[in-house]
PDB file of C-alpha atoms in Angstrom:
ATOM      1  CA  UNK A 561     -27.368  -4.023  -2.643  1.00  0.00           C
ATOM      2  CA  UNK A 562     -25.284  -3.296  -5.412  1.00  0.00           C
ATOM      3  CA  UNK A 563     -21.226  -3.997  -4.550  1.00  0.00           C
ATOM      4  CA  UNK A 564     -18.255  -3.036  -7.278  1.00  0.00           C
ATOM      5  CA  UNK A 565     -14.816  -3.921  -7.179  1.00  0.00           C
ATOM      6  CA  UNK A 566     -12.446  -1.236  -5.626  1.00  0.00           C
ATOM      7  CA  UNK A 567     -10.736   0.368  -8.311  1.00  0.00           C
ATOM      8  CA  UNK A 568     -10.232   4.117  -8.018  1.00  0.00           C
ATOM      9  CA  UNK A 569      -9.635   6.370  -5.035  1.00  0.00           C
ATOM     10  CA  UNK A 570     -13.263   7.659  -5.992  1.00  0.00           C
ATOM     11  CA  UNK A 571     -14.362   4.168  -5.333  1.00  0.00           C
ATOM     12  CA  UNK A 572     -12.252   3.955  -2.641  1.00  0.00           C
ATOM     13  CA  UNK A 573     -14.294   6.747  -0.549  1.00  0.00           C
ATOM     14  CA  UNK A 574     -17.548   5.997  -1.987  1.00  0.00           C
ATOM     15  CA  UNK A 575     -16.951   2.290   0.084  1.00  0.00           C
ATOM     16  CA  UNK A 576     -15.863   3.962   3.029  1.00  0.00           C
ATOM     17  CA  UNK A 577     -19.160   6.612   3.254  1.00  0.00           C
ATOM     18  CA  UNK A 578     -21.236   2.962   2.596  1.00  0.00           C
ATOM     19  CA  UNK A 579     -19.111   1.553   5.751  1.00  0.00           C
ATOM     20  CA  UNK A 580     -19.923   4.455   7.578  1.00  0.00           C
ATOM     21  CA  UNK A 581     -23.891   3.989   7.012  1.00  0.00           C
ATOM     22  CA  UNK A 582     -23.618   0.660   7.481  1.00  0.00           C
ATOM     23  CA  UNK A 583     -22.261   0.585  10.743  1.00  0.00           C
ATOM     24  CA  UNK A 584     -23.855  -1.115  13.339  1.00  0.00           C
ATOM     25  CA  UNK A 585     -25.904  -3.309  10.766  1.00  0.00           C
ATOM     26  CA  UNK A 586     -26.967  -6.883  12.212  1.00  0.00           C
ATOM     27  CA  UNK A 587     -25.296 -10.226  11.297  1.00  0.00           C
ATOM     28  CA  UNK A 588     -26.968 -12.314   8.927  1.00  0.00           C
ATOM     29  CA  UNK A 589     -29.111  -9.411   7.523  1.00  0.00           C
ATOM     30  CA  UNK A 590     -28.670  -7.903   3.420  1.00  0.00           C
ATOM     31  CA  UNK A 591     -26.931  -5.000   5.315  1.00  0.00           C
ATOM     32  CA  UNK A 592     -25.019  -6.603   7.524  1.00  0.00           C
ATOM     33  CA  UNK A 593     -23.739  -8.977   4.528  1.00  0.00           C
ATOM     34  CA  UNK A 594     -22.908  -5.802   2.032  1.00  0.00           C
ATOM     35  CA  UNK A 595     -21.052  -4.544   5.456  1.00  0.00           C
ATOM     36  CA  UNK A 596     -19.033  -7.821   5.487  1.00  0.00           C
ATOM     37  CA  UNK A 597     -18.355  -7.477   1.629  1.00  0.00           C
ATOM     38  CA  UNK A 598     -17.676  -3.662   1.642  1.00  0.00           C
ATOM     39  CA  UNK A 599     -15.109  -3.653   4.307  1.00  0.00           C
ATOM     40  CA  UNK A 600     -13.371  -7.095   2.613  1.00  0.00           C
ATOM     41  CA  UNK A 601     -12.426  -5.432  -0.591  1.00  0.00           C
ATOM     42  CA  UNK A 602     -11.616  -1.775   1.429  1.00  0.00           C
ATOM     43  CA  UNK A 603      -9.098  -3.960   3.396  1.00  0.00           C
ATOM     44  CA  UNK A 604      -7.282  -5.264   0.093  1.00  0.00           C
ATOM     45  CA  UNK A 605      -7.323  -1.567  -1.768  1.00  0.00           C
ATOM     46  CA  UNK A 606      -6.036  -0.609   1.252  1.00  0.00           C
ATOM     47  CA  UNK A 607      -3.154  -3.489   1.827  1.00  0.00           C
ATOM     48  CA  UNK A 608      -2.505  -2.820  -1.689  1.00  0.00           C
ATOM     49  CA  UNK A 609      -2.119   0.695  -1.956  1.00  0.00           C
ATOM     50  CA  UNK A 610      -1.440   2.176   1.749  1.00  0.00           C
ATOM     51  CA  UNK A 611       0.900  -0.691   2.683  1.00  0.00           C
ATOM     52  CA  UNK A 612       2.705   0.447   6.024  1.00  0.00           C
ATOM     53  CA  UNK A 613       5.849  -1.684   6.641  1.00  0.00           C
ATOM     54  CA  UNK A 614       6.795  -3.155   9.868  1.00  0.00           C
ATOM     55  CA  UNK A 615       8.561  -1.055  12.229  1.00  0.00           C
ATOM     56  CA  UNK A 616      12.678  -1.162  12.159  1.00  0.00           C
ATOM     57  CA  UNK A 617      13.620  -3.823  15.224  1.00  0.00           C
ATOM     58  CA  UNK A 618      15.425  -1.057  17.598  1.00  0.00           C
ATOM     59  CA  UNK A 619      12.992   1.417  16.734  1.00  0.00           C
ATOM     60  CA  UNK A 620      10.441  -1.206  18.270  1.00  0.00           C
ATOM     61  CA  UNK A 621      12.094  -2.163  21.400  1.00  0.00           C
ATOM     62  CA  UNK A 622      12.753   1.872  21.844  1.00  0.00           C
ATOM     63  CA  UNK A 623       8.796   2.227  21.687  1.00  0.00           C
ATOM     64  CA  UNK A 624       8.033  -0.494  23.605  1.00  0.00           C
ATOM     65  CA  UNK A 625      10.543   0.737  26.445  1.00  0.00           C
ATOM     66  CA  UNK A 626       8.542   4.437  25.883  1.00  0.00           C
ATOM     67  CA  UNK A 627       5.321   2.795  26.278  1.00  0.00           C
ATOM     68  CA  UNK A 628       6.268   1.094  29.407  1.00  0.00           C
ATOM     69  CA  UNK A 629       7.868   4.345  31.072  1.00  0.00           C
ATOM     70  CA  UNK A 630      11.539   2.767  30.895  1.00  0.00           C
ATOM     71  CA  UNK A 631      14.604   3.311  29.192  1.00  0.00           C
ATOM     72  CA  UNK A 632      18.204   1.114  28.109  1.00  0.00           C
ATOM     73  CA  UNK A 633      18.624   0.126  31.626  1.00  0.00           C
ATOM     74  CA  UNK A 634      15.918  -2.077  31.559  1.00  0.00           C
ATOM     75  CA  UNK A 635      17.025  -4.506  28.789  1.00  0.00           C
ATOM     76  CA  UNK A 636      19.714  -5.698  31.206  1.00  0.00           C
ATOM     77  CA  UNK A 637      19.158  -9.421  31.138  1.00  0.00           C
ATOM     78  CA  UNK A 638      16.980  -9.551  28.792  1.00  0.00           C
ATOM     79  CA  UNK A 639      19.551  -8.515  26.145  1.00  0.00           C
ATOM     80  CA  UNK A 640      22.663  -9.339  27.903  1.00  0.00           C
ATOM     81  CA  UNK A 641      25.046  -7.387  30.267  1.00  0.00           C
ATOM     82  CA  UNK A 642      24.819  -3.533  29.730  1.00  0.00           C
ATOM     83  CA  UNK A 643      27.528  -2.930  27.130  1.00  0.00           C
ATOM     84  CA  UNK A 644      25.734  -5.759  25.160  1.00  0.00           C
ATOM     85  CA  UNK A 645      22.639  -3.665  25.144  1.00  0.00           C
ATOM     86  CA  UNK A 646      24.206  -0.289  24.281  1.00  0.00           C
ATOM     87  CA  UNK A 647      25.714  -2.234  21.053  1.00  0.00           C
ATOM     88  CA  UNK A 648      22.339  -3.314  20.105  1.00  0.00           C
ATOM     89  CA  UNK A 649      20.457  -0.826  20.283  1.00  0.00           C
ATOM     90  CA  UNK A 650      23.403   1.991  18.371  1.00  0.00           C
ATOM     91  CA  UNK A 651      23.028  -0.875  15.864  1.00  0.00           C
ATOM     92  CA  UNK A 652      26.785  -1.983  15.605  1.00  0.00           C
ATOM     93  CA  UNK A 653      25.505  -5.286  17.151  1.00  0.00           C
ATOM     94  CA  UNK A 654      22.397  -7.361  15.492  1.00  0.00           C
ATOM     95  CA  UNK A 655      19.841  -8.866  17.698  1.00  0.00           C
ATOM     96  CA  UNK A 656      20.563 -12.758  18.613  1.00  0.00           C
ATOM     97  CA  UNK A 657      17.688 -15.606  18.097  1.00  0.00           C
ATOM     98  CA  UNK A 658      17.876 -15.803  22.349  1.00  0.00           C
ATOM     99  CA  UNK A 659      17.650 -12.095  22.451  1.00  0.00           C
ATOM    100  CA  UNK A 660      14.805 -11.907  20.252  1.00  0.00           C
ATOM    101  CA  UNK A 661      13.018 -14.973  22.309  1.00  0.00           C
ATOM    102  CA  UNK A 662      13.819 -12.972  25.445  1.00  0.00           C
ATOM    103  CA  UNK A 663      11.974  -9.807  23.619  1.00  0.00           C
ATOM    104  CA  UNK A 664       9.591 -11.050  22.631  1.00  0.00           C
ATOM    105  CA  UNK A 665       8.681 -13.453  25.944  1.00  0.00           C
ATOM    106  CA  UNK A 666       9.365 -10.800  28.088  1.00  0.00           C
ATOM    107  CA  UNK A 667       8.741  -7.287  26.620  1.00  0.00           C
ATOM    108  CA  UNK A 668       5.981  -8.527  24.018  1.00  0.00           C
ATOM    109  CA  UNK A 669       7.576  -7.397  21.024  1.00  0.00           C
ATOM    110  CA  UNK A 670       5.857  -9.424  17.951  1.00  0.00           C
ATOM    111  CA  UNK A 671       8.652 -11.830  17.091  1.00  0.00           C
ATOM    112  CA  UNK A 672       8.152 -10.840  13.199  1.00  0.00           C
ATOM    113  CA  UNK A 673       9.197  -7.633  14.260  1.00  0.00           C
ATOM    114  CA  UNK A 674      12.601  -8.529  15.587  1.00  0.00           C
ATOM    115  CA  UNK A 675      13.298 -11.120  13.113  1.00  0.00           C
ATOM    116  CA  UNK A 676      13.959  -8.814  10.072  1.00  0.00           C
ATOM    117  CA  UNK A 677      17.360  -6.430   9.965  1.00  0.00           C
ATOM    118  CA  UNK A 678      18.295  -3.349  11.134  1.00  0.00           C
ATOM    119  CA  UNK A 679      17.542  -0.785   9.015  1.00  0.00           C
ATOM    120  CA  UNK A 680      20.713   1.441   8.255  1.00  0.00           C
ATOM    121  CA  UNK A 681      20.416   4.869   7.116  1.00  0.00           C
ATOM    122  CA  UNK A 682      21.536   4.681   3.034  1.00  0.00           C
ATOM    123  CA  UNK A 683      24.424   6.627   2.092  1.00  0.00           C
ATOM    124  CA  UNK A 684      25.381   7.611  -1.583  1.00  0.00           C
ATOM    125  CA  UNK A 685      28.364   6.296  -2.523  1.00  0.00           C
ATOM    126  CA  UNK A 686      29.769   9.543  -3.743  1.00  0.00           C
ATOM    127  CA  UNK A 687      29.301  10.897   0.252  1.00  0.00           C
ATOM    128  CA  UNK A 688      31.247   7.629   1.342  1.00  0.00           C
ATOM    129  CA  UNK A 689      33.865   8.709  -0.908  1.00  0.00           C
ATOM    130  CA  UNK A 690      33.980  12.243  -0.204  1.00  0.00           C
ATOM    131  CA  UNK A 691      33.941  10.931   3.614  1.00  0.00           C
ATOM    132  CA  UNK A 692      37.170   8.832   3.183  1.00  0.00           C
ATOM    133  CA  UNK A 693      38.997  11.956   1.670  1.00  0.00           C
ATOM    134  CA  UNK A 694      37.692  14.455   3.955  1.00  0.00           C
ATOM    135  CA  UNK A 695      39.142  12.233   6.799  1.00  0.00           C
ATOM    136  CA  UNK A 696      42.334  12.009   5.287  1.00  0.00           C
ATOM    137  CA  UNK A 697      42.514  15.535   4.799  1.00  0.00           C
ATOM    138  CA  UNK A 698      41.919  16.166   8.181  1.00  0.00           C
ATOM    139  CA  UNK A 699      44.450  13.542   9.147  1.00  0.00           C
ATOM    140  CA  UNK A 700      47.168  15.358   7.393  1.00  0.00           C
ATOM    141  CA  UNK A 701      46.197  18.600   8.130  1.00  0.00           C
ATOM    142  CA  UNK A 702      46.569  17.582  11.868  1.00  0.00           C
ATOM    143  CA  UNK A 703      50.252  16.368  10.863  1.00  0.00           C
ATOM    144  CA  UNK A 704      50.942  19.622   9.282  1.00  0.00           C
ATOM    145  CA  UNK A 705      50.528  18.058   5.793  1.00  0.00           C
ATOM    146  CA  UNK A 706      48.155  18.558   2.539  1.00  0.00           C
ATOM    147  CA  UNK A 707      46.410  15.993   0.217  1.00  0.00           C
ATOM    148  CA  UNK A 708      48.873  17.575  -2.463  1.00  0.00           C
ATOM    149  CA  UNK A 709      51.422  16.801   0.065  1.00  0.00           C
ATOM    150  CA  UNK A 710      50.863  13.182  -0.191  1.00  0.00           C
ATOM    151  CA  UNK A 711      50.121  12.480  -3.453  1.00  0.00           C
ATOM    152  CA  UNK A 712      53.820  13.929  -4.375  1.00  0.00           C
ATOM    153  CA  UNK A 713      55.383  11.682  -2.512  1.00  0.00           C
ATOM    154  CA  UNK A 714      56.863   8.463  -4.228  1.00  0.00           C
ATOM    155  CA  UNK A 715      55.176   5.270  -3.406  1.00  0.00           C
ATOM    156  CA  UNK A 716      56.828   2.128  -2.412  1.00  0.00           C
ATOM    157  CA  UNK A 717      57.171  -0.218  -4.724  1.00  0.00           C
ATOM    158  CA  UNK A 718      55.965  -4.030  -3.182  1.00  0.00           C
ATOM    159  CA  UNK A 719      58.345  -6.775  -3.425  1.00  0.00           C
TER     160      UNK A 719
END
């Protein structure tokens, strides 16, 4: 039995044809202990370079309610009254320490799950700017005006 440290993907498969071998090997014997050992430092190559991050908090309860065959309706109650739930889960409303308690009690959502933020979709700041001016634009346009329009005009001055 001769065990190296993980260091290369190379390495990486090379441990995981051994696994495969070993499979099946008894407790206690040399293979079953080189099992044990090969499938210890596979699991920290792999926490260390295939980390997978824990699921966004709506997009759990959303699974959870697929898995189960239900939809929004459902978190009535458990959430709070219906508009309550609609809030949460378009995001404009975070998820409460009761509401996660009642997840995770009732729907079996891992509490670590819930407990982290919302994940919002990043937007560059130039887009938020370009946003803001496109909806102004429209805005005047709508009132029969330009963005040339409005920038002629003289501003009040505060008192």
């Amino acid at each position: 039995m001769e065990i190296k440290p993980i260091r290369s993907e190379t390495d990486y498969e090379a441990a995981l044809r051994r696994i495969e071998t070993l499979w099946g090997a008894s407790a206690g014997t040399s293979d079953g202990d080189e099992l044990d050992v090969l499938v210890t430092l596979t699991e920290a190559y792999e926490s260390k370079h295939y980390a997978i991050d824990r699921p966004d908090p709506i997009e759990a309860i959303k699974f959870r309610l697929e898995q189960t065959g239900r939809d929004f309706r459902a978190l009535i109650g458990i959430i709070g009254q219906r508009t309550r739930v609609y809030e949460v889960m378009r995001g404009a409303r975070p998820l409460s320490l009761n509401m996660i308690r009642n997840l995770h009690r009732q729907m079996e959502i891992p509490a670590e799950v819930l407990i982290q933020p919302a994940r919002k979709p990043a937007r560059r700041a130039s887009q938020k700017s370009s946003d803001k001016e496109g909806l102004a634009s429209r805005r005047l346009a709508s009132l029969g005006g330009t963005m040339r329009k409005l920038k002629d005009i003289p501003r009040r001055r505060s008192r």
